[in-house]
Short mmCIF file of C-alpha atoms and ligand atoms in Angstrom, two decimals:
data_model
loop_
_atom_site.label_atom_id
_atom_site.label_comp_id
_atom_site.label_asym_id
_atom_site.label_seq_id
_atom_site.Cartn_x
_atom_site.Cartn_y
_atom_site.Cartn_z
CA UNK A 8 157.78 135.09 -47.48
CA UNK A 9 161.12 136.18 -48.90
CA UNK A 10 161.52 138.91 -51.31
CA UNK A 11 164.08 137.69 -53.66
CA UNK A 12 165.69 140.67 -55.87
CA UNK A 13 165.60 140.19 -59.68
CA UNK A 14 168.31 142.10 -62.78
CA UNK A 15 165.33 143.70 -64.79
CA UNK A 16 167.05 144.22 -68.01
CA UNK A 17 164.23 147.33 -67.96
CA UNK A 18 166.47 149.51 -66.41
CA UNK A 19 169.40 147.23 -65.66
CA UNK A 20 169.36 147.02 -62.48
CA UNK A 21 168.44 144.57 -59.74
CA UNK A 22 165.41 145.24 -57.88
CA UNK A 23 162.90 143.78 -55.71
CA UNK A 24 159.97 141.37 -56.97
CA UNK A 25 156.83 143.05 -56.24
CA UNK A 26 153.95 140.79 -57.74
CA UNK A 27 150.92 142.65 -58.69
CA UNK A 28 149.08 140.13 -56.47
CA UNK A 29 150.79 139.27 -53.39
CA UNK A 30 152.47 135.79 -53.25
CA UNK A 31 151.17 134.81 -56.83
CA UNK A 32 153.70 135.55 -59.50
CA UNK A 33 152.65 135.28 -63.11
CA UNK A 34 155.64 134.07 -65.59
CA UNK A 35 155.64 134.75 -69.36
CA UNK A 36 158.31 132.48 -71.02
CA UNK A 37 159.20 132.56 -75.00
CA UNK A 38 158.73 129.19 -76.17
CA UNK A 39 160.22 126.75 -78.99
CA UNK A 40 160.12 127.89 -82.30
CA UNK A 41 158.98 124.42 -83.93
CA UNK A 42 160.36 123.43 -87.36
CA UNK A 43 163.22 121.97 -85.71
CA UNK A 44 164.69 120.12 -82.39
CA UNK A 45 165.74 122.48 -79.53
CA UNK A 46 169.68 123.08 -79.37
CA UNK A 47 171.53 122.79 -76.44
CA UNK A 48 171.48 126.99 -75.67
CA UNK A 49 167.46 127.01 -76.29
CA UNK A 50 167.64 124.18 -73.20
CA UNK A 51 170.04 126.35 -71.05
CA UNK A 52 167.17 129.43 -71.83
CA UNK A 53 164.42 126.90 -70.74
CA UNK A 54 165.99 125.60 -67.88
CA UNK A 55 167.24 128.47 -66.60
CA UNK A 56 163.52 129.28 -66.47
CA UNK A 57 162.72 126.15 -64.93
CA UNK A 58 165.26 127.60 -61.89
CA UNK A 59 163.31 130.63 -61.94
CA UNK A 60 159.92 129.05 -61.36
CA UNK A 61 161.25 126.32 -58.87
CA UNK A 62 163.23 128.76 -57.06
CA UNK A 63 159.91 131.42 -56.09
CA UNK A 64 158.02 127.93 -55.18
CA UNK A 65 160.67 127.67 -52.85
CA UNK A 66 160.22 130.73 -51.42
CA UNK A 67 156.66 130.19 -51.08
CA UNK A 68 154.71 131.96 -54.16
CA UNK A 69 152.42 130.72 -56.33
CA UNK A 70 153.61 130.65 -59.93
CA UNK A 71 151.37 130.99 -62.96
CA UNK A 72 153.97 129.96 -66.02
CA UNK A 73 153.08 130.25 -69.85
CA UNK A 74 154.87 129.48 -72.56
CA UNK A 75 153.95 129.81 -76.16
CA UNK A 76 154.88 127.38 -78.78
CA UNK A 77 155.39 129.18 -81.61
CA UNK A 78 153.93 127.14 -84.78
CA UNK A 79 153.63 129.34 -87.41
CA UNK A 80 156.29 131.96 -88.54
CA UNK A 81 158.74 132.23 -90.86
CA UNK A 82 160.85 129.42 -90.06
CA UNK A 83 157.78 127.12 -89.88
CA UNK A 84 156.80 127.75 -93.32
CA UNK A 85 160.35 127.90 -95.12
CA UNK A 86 161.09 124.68 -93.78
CA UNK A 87 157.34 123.25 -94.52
CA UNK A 88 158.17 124.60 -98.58
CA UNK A 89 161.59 123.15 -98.25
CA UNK A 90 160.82 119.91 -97.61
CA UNK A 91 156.65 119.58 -98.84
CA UNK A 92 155.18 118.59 -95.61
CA UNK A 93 152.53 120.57 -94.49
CA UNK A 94 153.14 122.74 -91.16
CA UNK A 95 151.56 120.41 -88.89
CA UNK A 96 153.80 117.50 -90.55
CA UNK A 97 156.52 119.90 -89.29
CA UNK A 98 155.59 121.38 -86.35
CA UNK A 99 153.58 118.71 -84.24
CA UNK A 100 156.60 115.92 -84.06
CA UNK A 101 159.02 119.21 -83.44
CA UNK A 102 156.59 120.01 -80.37
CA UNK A 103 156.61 116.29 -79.32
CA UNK A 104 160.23 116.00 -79.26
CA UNK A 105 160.36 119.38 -77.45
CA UNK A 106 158.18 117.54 -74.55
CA UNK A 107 160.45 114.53 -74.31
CA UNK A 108 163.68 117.00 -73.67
CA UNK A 109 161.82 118.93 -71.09
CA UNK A 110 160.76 115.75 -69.44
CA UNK A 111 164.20 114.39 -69.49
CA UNK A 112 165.74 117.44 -68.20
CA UNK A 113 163.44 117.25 -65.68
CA UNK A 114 161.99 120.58 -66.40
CA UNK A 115 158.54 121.18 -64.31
CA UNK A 116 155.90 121.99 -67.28
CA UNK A 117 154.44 125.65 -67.60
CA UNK A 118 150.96 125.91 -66.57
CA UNK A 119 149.76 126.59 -70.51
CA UNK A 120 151.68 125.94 -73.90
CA UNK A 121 149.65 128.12 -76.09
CA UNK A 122 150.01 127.61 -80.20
CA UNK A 123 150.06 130.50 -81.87
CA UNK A 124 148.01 128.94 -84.83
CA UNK A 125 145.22 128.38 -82.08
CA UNK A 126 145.16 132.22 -81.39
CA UNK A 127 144.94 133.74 -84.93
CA UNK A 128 141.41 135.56 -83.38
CA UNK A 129 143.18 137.25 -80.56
CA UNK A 130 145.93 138.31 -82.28
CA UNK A 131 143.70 140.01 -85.14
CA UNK A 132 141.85 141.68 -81.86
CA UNK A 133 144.86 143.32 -80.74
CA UNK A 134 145.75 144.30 -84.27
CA UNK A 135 142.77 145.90 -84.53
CA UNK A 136 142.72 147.79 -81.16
CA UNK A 137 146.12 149.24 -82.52
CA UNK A 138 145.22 150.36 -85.90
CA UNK A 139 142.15 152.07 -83.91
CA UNK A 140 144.16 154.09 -81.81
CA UNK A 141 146.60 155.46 -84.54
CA UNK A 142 149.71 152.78 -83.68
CA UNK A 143 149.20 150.54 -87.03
CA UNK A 144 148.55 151.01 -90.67
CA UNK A 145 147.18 148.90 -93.29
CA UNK A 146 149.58 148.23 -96.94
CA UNK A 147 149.15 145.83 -99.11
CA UNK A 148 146.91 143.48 -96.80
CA UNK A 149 149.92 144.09 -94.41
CA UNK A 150 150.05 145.96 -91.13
CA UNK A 151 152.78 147.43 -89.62
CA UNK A 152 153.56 149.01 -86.00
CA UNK A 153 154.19 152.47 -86.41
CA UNK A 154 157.34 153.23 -84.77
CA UNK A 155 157.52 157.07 -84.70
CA UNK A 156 154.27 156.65 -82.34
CA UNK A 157 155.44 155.47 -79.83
CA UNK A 158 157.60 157.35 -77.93
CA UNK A 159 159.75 155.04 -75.36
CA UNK A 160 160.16 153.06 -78.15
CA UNK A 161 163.99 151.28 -77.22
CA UNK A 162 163.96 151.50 -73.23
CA UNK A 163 164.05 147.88 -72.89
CA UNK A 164 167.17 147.13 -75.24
CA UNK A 165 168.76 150.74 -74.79
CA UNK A 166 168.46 150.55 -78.77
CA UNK A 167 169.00 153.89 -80.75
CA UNK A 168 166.12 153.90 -83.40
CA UNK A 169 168.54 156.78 -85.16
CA UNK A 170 170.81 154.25 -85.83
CA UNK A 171 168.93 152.17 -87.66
CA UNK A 172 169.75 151.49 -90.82
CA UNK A 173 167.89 149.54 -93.60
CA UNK A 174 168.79 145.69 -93.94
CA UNK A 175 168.87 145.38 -90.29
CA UNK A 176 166.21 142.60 -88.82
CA UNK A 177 164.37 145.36 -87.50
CA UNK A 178 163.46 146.44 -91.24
CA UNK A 179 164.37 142.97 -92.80
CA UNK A 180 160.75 142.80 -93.93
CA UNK A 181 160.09 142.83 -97.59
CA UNK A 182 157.02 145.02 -97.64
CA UNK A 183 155.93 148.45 -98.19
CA UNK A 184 156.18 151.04 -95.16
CA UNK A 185 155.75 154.57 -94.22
CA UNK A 186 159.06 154.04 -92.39
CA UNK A 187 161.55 151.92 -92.48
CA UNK A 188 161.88 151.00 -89.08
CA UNK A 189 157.95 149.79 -88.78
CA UNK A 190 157.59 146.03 -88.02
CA UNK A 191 154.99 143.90 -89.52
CA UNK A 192 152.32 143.03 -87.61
CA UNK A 193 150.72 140.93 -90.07
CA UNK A 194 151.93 139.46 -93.39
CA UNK A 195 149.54 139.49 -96.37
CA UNK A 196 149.04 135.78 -97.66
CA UNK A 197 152.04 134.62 -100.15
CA UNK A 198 150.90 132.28 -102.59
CA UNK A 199 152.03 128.68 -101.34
CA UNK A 200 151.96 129.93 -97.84
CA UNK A 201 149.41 128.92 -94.89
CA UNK A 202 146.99 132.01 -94.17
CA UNK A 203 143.76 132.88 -92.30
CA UNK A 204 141.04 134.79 -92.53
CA UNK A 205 141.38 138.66 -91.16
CA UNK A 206 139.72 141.98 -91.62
CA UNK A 207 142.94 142.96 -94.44
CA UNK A 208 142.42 139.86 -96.57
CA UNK A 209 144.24 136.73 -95.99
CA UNK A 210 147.16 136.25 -94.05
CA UNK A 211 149.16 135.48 -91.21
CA UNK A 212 150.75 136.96 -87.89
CA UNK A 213 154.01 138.55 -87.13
CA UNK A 214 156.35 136.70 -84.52
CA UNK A 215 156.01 139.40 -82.23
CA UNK A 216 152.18 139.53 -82.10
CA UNK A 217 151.73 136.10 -81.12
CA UNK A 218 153.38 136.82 -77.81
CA UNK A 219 151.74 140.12 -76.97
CA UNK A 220 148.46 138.39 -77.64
CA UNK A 221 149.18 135.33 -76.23
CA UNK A 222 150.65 136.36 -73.51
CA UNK A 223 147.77 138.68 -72.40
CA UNK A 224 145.09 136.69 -72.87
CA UNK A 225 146.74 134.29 -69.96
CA UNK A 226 148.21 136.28 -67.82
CA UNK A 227 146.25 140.16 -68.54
CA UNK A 228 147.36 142.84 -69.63
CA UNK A 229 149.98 143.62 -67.24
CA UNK A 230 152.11 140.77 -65.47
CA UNK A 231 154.98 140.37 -63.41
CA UNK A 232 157.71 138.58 -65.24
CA UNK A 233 158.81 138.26 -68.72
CA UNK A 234 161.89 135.93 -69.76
CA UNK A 235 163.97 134.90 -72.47
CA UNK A 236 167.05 134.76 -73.92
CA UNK A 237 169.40 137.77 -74.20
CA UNK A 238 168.69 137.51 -78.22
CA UNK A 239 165.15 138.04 -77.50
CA UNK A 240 165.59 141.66 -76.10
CA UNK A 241 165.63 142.91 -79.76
CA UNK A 242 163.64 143.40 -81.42
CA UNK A 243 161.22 140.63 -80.52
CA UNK A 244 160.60 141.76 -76.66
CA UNK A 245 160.95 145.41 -77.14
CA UNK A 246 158.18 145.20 -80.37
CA UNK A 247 156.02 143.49 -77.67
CA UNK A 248 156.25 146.20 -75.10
CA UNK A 249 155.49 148.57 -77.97
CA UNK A 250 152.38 146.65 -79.21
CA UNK A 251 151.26 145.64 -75.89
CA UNK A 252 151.57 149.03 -74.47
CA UNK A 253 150.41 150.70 -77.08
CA UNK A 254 147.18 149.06 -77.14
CA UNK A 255 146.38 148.53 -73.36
CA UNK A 256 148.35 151.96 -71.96
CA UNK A 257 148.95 150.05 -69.28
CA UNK A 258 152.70 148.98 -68.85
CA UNK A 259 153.13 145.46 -69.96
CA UNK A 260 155.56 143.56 -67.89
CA UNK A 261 157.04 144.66 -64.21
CA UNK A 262 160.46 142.76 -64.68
CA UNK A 263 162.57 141.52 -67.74
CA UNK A 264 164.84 138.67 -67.08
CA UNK A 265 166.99 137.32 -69.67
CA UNK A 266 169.47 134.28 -69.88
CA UNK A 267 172.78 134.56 -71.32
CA UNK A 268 174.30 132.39 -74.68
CA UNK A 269 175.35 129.14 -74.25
CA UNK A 270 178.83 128.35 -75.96
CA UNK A 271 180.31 125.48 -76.41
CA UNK A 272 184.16 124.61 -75.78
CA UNK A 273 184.52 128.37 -76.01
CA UNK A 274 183.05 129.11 -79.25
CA UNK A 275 179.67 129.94 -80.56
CA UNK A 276 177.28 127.05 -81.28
CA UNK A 277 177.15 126.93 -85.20
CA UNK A 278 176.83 123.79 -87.12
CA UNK A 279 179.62 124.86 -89.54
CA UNK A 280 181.88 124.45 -86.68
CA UNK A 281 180.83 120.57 -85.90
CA UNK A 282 179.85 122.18 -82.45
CA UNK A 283 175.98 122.47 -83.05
CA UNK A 284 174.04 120.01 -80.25
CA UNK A 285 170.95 119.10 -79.44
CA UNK A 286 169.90 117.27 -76.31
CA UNK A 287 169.80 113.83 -78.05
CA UNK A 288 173.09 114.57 -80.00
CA UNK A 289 174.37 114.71 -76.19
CA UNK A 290 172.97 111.53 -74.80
CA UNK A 291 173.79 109.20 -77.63
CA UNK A 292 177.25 110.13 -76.86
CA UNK A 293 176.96 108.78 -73.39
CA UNK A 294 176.66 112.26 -71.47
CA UNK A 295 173.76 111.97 -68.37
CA UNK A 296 170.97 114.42 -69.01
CA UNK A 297 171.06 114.86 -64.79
CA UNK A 298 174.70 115.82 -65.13
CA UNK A 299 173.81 118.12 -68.38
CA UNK A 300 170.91 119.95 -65.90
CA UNK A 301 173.04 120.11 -63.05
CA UNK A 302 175.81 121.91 -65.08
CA UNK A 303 173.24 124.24 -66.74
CA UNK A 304 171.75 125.26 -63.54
CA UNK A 305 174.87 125.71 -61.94
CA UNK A 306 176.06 128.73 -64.15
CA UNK A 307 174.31 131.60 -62.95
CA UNK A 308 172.29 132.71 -66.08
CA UNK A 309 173.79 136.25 -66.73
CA UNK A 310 177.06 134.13 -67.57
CA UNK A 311 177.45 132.72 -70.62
CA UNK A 312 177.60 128.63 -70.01
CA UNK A 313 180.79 127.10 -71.33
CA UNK A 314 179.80 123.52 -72.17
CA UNK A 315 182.75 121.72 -72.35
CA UNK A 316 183.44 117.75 -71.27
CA UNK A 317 185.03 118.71 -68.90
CA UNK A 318 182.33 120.54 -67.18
CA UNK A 319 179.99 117.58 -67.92
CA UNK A 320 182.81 115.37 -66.02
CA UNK A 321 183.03 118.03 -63.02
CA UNK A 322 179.04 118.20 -62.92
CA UNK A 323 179.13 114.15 -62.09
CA UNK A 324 181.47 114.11 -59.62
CA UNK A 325 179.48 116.70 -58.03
CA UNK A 326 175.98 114.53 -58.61
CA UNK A 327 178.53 111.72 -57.28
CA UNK A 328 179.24 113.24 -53.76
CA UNK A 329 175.93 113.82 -53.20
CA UNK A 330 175.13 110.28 -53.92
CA UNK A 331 177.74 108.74 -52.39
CA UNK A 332 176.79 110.88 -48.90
CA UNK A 333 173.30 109.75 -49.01
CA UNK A 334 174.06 106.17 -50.01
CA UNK A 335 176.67 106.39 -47.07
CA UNK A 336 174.36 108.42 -44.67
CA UNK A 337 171.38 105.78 -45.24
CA UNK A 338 174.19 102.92 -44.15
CA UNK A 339 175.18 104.21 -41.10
CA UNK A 340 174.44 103.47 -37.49
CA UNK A 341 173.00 105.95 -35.23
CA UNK A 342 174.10 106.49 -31.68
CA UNK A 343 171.43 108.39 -28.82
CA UNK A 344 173.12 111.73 -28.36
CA UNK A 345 172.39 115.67 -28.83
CA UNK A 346 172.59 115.88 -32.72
CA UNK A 347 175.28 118.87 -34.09
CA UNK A 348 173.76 118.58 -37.28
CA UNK A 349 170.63 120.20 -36.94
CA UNK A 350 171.97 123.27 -36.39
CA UNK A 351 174.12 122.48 -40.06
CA UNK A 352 171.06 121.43 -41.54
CA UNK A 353 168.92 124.58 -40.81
CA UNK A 354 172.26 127.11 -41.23
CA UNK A 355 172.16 125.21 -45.06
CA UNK A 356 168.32 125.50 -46.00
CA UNK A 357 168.89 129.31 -45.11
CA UNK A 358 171.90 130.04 -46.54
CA UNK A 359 170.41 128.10 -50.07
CA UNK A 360 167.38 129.93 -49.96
CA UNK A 361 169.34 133.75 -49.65
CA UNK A 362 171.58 133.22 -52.40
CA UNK A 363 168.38 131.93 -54.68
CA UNK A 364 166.94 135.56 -53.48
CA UNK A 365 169.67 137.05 -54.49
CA UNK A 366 169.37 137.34 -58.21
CA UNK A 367 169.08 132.97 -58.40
CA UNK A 368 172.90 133.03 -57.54
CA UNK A 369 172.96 129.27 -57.71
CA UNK A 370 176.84 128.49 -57.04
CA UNK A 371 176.55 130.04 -53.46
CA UNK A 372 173.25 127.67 -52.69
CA UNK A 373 175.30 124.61 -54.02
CA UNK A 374 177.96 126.04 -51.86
CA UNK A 375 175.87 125.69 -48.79
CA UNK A 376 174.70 122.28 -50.04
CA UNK A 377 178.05 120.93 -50.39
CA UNK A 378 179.36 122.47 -47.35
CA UNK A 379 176.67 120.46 -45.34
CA UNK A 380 178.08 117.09 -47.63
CA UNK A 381 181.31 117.57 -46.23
CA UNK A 382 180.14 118.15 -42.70
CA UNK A 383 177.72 114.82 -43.06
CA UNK A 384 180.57 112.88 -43.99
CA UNK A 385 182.79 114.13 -41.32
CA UNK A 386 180.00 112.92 -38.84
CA UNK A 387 179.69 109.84 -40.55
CA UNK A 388 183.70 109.19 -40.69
CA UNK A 389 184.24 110.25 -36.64
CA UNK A 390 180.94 108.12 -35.68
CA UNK A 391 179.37 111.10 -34.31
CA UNK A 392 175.93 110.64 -36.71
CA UNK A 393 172.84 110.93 -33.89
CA UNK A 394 169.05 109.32 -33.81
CA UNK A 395 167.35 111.61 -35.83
CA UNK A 396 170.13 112.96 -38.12
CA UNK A 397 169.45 110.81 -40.93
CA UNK A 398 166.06 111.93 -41.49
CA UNK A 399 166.96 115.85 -41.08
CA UNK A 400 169.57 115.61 -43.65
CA UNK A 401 167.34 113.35 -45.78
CA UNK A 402 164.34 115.96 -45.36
CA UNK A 403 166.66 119.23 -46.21
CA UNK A 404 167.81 116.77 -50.07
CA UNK A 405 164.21 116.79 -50.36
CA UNK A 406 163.87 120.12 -49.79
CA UNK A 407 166.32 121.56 -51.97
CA UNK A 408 165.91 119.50 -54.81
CA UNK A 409 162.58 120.99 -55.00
CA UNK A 410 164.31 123.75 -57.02
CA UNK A 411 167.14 121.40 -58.07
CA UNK A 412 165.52 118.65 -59.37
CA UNK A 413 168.32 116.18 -59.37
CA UNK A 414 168.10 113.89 -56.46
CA UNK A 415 164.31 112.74 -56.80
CA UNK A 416 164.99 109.15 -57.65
CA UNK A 417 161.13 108.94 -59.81
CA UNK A 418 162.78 111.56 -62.37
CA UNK A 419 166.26 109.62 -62.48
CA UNK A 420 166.15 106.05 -62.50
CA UNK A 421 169.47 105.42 -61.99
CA UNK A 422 171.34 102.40 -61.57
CA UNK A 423 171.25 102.55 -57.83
CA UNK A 424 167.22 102.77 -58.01
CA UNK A 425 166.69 100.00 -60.45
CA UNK A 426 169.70 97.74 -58.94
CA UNK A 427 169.73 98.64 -55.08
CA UNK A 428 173.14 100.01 -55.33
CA UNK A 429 175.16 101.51 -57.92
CA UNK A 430 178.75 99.73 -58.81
CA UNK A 431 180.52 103.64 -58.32
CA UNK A 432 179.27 103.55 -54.93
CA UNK A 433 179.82 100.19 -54.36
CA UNK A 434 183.68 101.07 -55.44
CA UNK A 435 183.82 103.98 -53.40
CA UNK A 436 182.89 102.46 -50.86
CA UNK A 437 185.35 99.47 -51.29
CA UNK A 438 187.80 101.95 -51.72
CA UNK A 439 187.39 103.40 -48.31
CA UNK A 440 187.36 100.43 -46.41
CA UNK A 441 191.02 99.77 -47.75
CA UNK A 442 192.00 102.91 -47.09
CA UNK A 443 190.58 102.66 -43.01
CA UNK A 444 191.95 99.11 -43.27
CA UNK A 445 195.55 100.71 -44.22
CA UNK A 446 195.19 103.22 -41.43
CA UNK A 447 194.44 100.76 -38.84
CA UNK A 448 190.48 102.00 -38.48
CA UNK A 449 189.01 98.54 -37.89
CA UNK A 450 186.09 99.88 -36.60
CA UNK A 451 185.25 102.06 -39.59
CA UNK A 452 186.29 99.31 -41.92
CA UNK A 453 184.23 97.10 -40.57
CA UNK A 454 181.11 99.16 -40.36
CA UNK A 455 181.61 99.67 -44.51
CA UNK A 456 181.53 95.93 -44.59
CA UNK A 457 178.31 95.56 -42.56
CA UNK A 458 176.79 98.59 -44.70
CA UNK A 459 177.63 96.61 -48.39
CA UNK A 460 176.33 93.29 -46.38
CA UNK A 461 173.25 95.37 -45.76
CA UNK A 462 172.52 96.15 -48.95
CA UNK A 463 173.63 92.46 -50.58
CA UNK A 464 177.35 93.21 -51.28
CA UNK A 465 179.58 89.96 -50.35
CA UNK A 466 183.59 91.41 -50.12
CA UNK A 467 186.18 88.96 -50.74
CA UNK A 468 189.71 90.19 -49.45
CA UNK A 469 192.78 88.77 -51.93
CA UNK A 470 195.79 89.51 -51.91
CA UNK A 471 195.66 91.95 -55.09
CA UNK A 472 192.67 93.96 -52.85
CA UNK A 473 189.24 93.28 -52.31
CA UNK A 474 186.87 92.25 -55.12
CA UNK A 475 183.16 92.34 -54.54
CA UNK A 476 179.97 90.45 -56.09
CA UNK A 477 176.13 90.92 -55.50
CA UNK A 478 174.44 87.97 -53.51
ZN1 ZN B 1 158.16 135.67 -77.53
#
């Protein structure tokens, strides 16, 4: 089994993976806030993540993934009072819509979504282990995380807790504290607001609690991999090393991953600026939510992801050549013969699965990929594809689209699925024949008409080119 190396934002730096069972890997992923549809840049987070949990499949561990959905904060409630639904009214079409974009983004699920609001007990439990031990205090039916306890406090964000000044998020908090740069733990009950039961009167968790707790209770007290996006690093993942360390003494998470922003044309994502998407917002204007995950994946995830049309248009031709070689491959004869592209084939799968090691650097794996297209098609073109080709080129798609996701026909019903053949490939192929026709390859212009006959595509040569029709 491969040891891929990882950039642990503890410590910046990459390092090896080094489960703390062998060959199982346990995965804690920040989930959906939901009072509202995921934008575009919470996908790229999510699917980044998705590459992440493919990509050590791949390589042959076993991946335990949770991801929390976070259903009661105080996003949740604002826009609850705003608009006088309760928080389930809110939250549970929020989390079904989530669902549907993961599904059409073709994003493997996690092994448990927990809901915060169905782990109100263990987050009081860890609340209480803290006050115990000296790292909380009760005010006001609040508790806090005492800061000035704990003394690494800022090694995962680098963050300077003598630069903290009040009115930061850090102290944004509206409640009395011994210091200012304590974080609530728990909010006492607002009138108006949802609340629960707890040892300090009514009230309600802390963001940052739910994931310590939550987190825990799946995967124990200390696991291997914690992600999110860069925004996440503070304060919301460095409060849960403090809580989670604080209470256990164990250390909390091995290695910190974290995605860079998504922009878009440029620019930060804001909806004053008109440039504010969500995945639906995308499809309804005719963009191809395989061509949106194949463009997301393809950015390595400590870039930031430039989504332009452009890069949407480059993404499909990409998705294109890919289809057209298979559609082409799967039409072409076979001669008996000592096959060169074995050797291609295997050189690929290893080359793919080194630059995934490496720190998921994507664009060299679909460099491999594509340089095995191009050597397919040269085959194909100079009639040198052998008995048994087809099915090792087929097998290695397979292979790699176990961490791509893109060429499964179940998750994209696609024209050519649903139809037999898609018109673009139909076209390109067209295309081709005139172009051998023009350069005097009968042989290979004639094979392209016996692969469209194949496959129930009657040509008709005119003068003005060649049209074609479906029997
Ligand atoms: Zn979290």
């Amino acid at each position: 089994m491969r040891q891929p190396v990882f950039f642990n934002t503890l410590g910046r730096r990459l390092e090896p993976l080094e489960p703390l069972v062998p060959g199982q890997v346990r995965i804690y992923t920040c989930g959906p806030t939901v009072y509202d549809r995921a934008h575009i840049g919470n996908l790229r987070t999510f699917l980044f993540e998705d590459l992440l949990n493919r990509s050590l499949r791949f390589m042959g561990y076993e991946v335990t993934q949770v991801m929390n959905l976070t259903d009661v904060d105080d996003r949740t409630i604002q826009r609850s009072q705003d608009t006088g639904k309760s928080l389930d009214e809110i939250t549970v079409p929020v989390t079904e819509a989530f669902f549907s974009d993961l599904d059409a983004l073709a994003i493997q699920r996690a092994d448990h979504y927990p809901k915060a609001t169905e782990h109100i007990a263990e987050m009081i439990a860890l609340i209480e282990r803290l006050i115990a031990a000296g790292y909380a205090y009760e005010s006001g039916g609040s508790i806090f995380f005492r800061i000035a306890e704990d003394d690494d406090y800022g090694r995962l964000s680098g963050f300077d807790l003598g630069q903290v000044r009040q009115g930061e998020r850090v102290v944004s908090d509206n409640y009395d504290k011994e210091d200012v740069r304590d974080f609530v733990l728990w909010k006492a009950a607002k009138p108006g607001e949802p609340s629960w039961e707890s040892p300090w009167g009514a009230g309600r968790p802390g963001w940052h609690i739910e994931c310590s707790a939550m987190s825990m209770k799946y995967l124990g007290e200390s696991f291997d991999i914690h992600c999110g996006g860069v925004d996440n690093i503070f304060p919301h993942h460095e409060n849960e090393i403090a809580q989670s360390e604080s209470a256990t003494g164990k250390p909390f998470v091995r290695t910190w991953i974290h995605a860079e922003h998504l922009i878009v044309d440029g620019q930060k994502m804001s909806k004053s600026l008109g440039n504010f998407y969500t995945l639906g917002d995308l499809i309804e204007q005719g963009a191809d939510p395989r061509a949106i995950r194949y463009l997301m994946l393809s950015v390595h995830y400590r870039d930031k992801l430039n989504f332009t049309l452009e890069a949407l248009e480059a993404a499909n031709g990409a998705l294109k050549r890919l289809d057209e070689m298979r559609f082409r491959l799967a039409h072409t004869g076979a001669s008996p013969g000592e096959s060169r592209l074995v050797a291609s084939v295997e050189k690929m799968l290893e080359a793919f699965e080194t630059a995934l090691a490496h720190d998921l650097n994507v664009s060299e794996s679909l460099a491999a990929l594509f340089g095995l297209v191009r050597e397919v098609n040269t085959a194909i073109d100079g009639g040198a594809v052998v008995e048994g080709d087809r099915e090792h080129v087929m097998t290695a798609l397979a292979r790699v689209d176990e961490v791509l996701g893109v060429l499964d026909p179940e998750a994209w019903r696609t024209e050519a699925e649903s139809e037999g053949l898609a018109d673009d490939n139909i076209d390109a192929l067209v295309a081709e024949r005139e172009q051998a026709r023009a350069d005097r390859q009968w042989g290979r212009a004639d094979e392209i008409r016996d692969q469209l006959q194949g496959a129930g595509i009657v040509l008709e040569d005119a003068r003005d080119g060649t049209r074609w029709k479906r029997q």
